Amino acid sequence: MEKERLKEAIIALIPPAEVIMGKQYPEVMVPLERFHDAAIELNRNPDFAFDYLFCLTGVDLPECFMIVCHLESTTLGHQLVVKVKTVGREDPSVDSVSDIWASAEFYEREVFDLLGVRFNNHNDLRRLFLDDDWGFPLRKDYRDDINIIER
């Protein structure tokens, strides 16, 4: 599907979503409460058929965190970036998409481990690299008094 048609189809599928044409991929900002449902539609709807999540990462913003998912349809040959923002920074969480794309399991664990974003309904959300009492080293407000690391 060409990028402009993909943009129009996504706006029709997820009406409150904002779609912009990024430099490489179309990008859609999905409301937090619609994130999981939108992911299901993007995966199961034959017009989209996004069957491959090839990257999921977190971004530390001043007021919240943003989760960024890169999707591809291996059968239709198009790509999409899906973004969702958490509510605040105190206890950030979003719904897990590991039940939709198995590749999300370890990406979500990595984001949890390094940024502290919880993924609701993740089947094995635990630290991937660090001990439980370590803190979240990719946060901009991270402070490590032992090694005197301060951001």
mmCIF file of C-alpha atoms in Angstrom:
data_model
loop_
_atom_site.group_PDB
_atom_site.id
_atom_site.type_symbol
_atom_site.label_atom_id
_atom_site.label_comp_id
_atom_site.label_asym_id
_atom_site.label_seq_id
_atom_site.Cartn_x
_atom_site.Cartn_y
_atom_site.Cartn_z
ATOM 1 C CA MET A 1 0.000 0.000 0.000
ATOM 2 C CA GLU A 2 1.410 3.421 -0.889
ATOM 3 C CA LYS A 3 2.189 5.753 1.995
ATOM 4 C CA GLU A 4 -0.632 8.246 1.390
ATOM 5 C CA ARG A 5 -3.267 5.485 1.162
ATOM 6 C CA LEU A 6 -1.820 3.877 4.275
ATOM 7 C CA LYS A 7 -2.127 7.204 6.109
ATOM 8 C CA GLU A 8 -5.789 7.614 5.111
ATOM 9 C CA ALA A 9 -6.637 4.015 6.044
ATOM 10 C CA ILE A 10 -5.061 4.377 9.495
ATOM 11 C CA ILE A 11 -6.915 7.642 10.158
ATOM 12 C CA ALA A 12 -10.154 5.842 9.268
ATOM 13 C CA LEU A 13 -9.246 2.863 11.493
ATOM 14 C CA ILE A 14 -8.120 4.860 14.538
ATOM 15 C CA PRO A 15 -9.955 8.219 14.335
ATOM 16 C CA PRO A 16 -8.205 9.984 17.244
ATOM 17 C CA ALA A 17 -4.763 8.996 15.919
ATOM 18 C CA GLU A 18 -2.411 11.562 14.404
ATOM 19 C CA VAL A 19 -0.535 10.421 11.302
ATOM 20 C CA ILE A 20 2.454 12.258 9.884
ATOM 21 C CA MET A 21 4.673 11.308 7.016
ATOM 22 C CA GLY A 22 8.112 10.745 8.541
ATOM 23 C CA LYS A 23 11.331 10.858 6.548
ATOM 24 C CA GLN A 24 11.448 7.095 6.214
ATOM 25 C CA TYR A 25 8.104 5.678 7.412
ATOM 26 C CA PRO A 26 4.612 6.986 8.086
ATOM 27 C CA GLU A 27 4.265 7.646 11.827
ATOM 28 C CA VAL A 28 1.086 7.329 13.861
ATOM 29 C CA MET A 29 0.606 8.652 17.404
ATOM 30 C CA VAL A 30 -2.008 6.475 19.097
ATOM 31 C CA PRO A 31 -3.866 7.460 22.278
ATOM 32 C CA LEU A 32 -2.749 5.379 25.262
ATOM 33 C CA GLU A 33 -6.176 3.819 25.847
ATOM 34 C CA ARG A 34 -6.369 2.679 22.182
ATOM 35 C CA PHE A 35 -2.815 1.349 21.843
ATOM 36 C CA HIS A 36 -3.467 -2.383 22.261
ATOM 37 C CA ASP A 37 -6.677 -2.385 20.197
ATOM 38 C CA ALA A 38 -4.945 -0.434 17.431
ATOM 39 C CA ALA A 39 -2.064 -2.920 17.453
ATOM 40 C CA ILE A 40 -4.495 -5.831 17.080
ATOM 41 C CA GLU A 41 -6.185 -4.137 14.122
ATOM 42 C CA LEU A 42 -2.876 -3.308 12.443
ATOM 43 C CA ASN A 43 -1.822 -6.937 12.803
ATOM 44 C CA ARG A 44 -5.051 -8.746 11.908
ATOM 45 C CA ASN A 45 -6.664 -6.444 9.352
ATOM 46 C CA PRO A 46 -5.760 -7.849 5.901
ATOM 47 C CA ASP A 47 -5.448 -4.318 4.479
ATOM 48 C CA PHE A 48 -2.519 -3.674 6.841
ATOM 49 C CA ALA A 49 -1.203 -7.160 7.801
ATOM 50 C CA PHE A 50 1.603 -5.839 9.998
ATOM 51 C CA ASP A 51 2.939 -9.248 10.937
ATOM 52 C CA TYR A 52 6.437 -8.221 12.038
ATOM 53 C CA LEU A 53 7.491 -5.903 14.865
ATOM 54 C CA PHE A 54 11.158 -5.259 14.115
ATOM 55 C CA CYS A 55 11.888 -2.690 16.809
ATOM 56 C CA LEU A 56 10.326 -1.398 20.022
ATOM 57 C CA THR A 57 12.075 1.206 22.113
ATOM 58 C CA GLY A 58 11.418 3.882 24.707
ATOM 59 C CA VAL A 59 12.139 7.610 24.661
ATOM 60 C CA ASP A 60 12.539 9.707 27.803
ATOM 61 C CA LEU A 61 10.668 12.986 27.330
ATOM 62 C CA PRO A 62 10.495 15.778 29.939
ATOM 63 C CA GLU A 63 6.854 15.107 30.896
ATOM 64 C CA CYS A 64 6.428 11.399 30.034
ATOM 65 C CA PHE A 65 7.883 8.437 28.181
ATOM 66 C CA MET A 66 7.108 7.483 24.614
ATOM 67 C CA ILE A 67 7.114 3.938 23.248
ATOM 68 C CA VAL A 68 8.042 3.651 19.582
ATOM 69 C CA CYS A 69 7.206 0.505 17.574
ATOM 70 C CA HIS A 70 8.447 -0.174 14.053
ATOM 71 C CA LEU A 71 6.156 -2.513 12.141
ATOM 72 C CA GLU A 72 6.389 -4.187 8.776
ATOM 73 C CA SER A 73 4.022 -6.170 6.615
ATOM 74 C CA THR A 74 6.154 -8.900 5.085
ATOM 75 C CA THR A 75 3.347 -9.836 2.710
ATOM 76 C CA LEU A 76 2.310 -6.339 1.562
ATOM 77 C CA GLY A 77 5.709 -4.694 1.810
ATOM 78 C CA HIS A 78 4.905 -1.564 3.809
ATOM 79 C CA GLN A 79 6.243 -0.217 7.096
ATOM 80 C CA LEU A 80 4.823 1.953 9.863
ATOM 81 C CA VAL A 81 5.996 3.577 13.086
ATOM 82 C CA VAL A 82 3.476 3.513 15.948
ATOM 83 C CA LYS A 83 4.038 5.805 18.931
ATOM 84 C CA VAL A 84 2.278 6.039 22.283
ATOM 85 C CA LYS A 85 2.967 8.268 25.289
ATOM 86 C CA THR A 86 2.641 7.272 28.935
ATOM 87 C CA VAL A 87 0.733 9.332 31.469
ATOM 88 C CA GLY A 88 3.411 11.164 33.420
ATOM 89 C CA ARG A 89 6.730 9.886 34.724
ATOM 90 C CA GLU A 90 5.886 8.588 38.210
ATOM 91 C CA ASP A 91 4.593 5.128 37.320
ATOM 92 C CA PRO A 92 4.752 4.896 33.519
ATOM 93 C CA SER A 93 2.923 2.007 31.868
ATOM 94 C CA VAL A 94 1.473 0.948 28.528
ATOM 95 C CA ASP A 95 -0.229 -2.214 27.366
ATOM 96 C CA SER A 96 2.046 -4.984 26.176
ATOM 97 C CA VAL A 97 1.922 -6.035 22.532
ATOM 98 C CA SER A 98 3.893 -9.250 23.118
ATOM 99 C CA ASP A 99 0.637 -11.194 22.772
ATOM 100 C CA ILE A 100 0.368 -9.829 19.201
ATOM 101 C CA TRP A 101 4.030 -9.891 18.127
ATOM 102 C CA ALA A 102 6.291 -12.378 19.927
ATOM 103 C CA SER A 103 9.314 -10.257 19.031
ATOM 104 C CA ALA A 104 8.034 -7.571 21.438
ATOM 105 C CA GLU A 105 8.710 -9.726 24.515
ATOM 106 C CA PHE A 106 12.412 -8.945 24.921
ATOM 107 C CA TYR A 107 12.137 -5.384 23.562
ATOM 108 C CA GLU A 108 9.564 -4.623 26.275
ATOM 109 C CA ARG A 109 11.751 -6.206 28.937
ATOM 110 C CA GLU A 110 14.660 -4.042 27.796
ATOM 111 C CA VAL A 111 12.583 -0.845 27.968
ATOM 112 C CA PHE A 112 11.342 -1.869 31.421
ATOM 113 C CA ASP A 113 14.887 -2.619 32.588
ATOM 114 C CA LEU A 114 16.502 0.580 31.333
ATOM 115 C CA LEU A 115 13.666 3.144 31.538
ATOM 116 C CA GLY A 116 11.251 1.644 34.076
ATOM 117 C CA VAL A 117 8.188 1.625 31.808
ATOM 118 C CA ARG A 118 5.841 -1.197 32.825
ATOM 119 C CA PHE A 119 4.044 -3.207 30.154
ATOM 120 C CA ASN A 120 0.594 -4.268 31.348
ATOM 121 C CA ASN A 121 -0.233 -7.957 30.763
ATOM 122 C CA HIS A 122 3.320 -8.872 29.754
ATOM 123 C CA ASN A 123 3.729 -12.573 30.559
ATOM 124 C CA ASP A 124 7.291 -12.295 31.957
ATOM 125 C CA LEU A 125 8.109 -8.667 32.790
ATOM 126 C CA ARG A 126 11.358 -8.761 34.732
ATOM 127 C CA ARG A 127 14.740 -7.119 34.435
ATOM 128 C CA LEU A 128 16.811 -8.248 31.498
ATOM 129 C CA PHE A 129 20.290 -6.887 32.293
ATOM 130 C CA LEU A 130 20.316 -5.305 35.753
ATOM 131 C CA ASP A 131 19.534 -6.258 39.356
ATOM 132 C CA ASP A 132 16.133 -5.320 40.774
ATOM 133 C CA ASP A 133 17.542 -2.553 42.970
ATOM 134 C CA TRP A 134 19.677 -0.902 40.297
ATOM 135 C CA GLY A 135 17.468 1.964 39.078
ATOM 136 C CA PHE A 136 16.787 2.906 35.474
ATOM 137 C CA PRO A 137 20.013 4.140 33.844
ATOM 138 C CA LEU A 138 18.557 5.510 30.595
ATOM 139 C CA ARG A 139 16.300 7.983 32.388
ATOM 140 C CA LYS A 140 17.467 11.553 32.103
ATOM 141 C CA ASP A 141 17.072 11.983 35.863
ATOM 142 C CA TYR A 142 19.152 8.871 36.672
ATOM 143 C CA ARG A 143 21.669 9.260 39.460
ATOM 144 C CA ASP A 144 24.231 6.688 40.598
ATOM 145 C CA ASP A 145 25.968 7.849 43.780
ATOM 146 C CA ILE A 146 28.366 4.893 43.864
ATOM 147 C CA ASN A 147 29.892 5.565 40.466
ATOM 148 C CA ILE A 148 29.068 9.297 40.611
ATOM 149 C CA ILE A 149 26.993 9.260 37.448
ATOM 150 C CA GLU A 150 24.537 12.098 37.201
ATOM 151 C CA ARG A 151 22.545 13.305 34.236
#
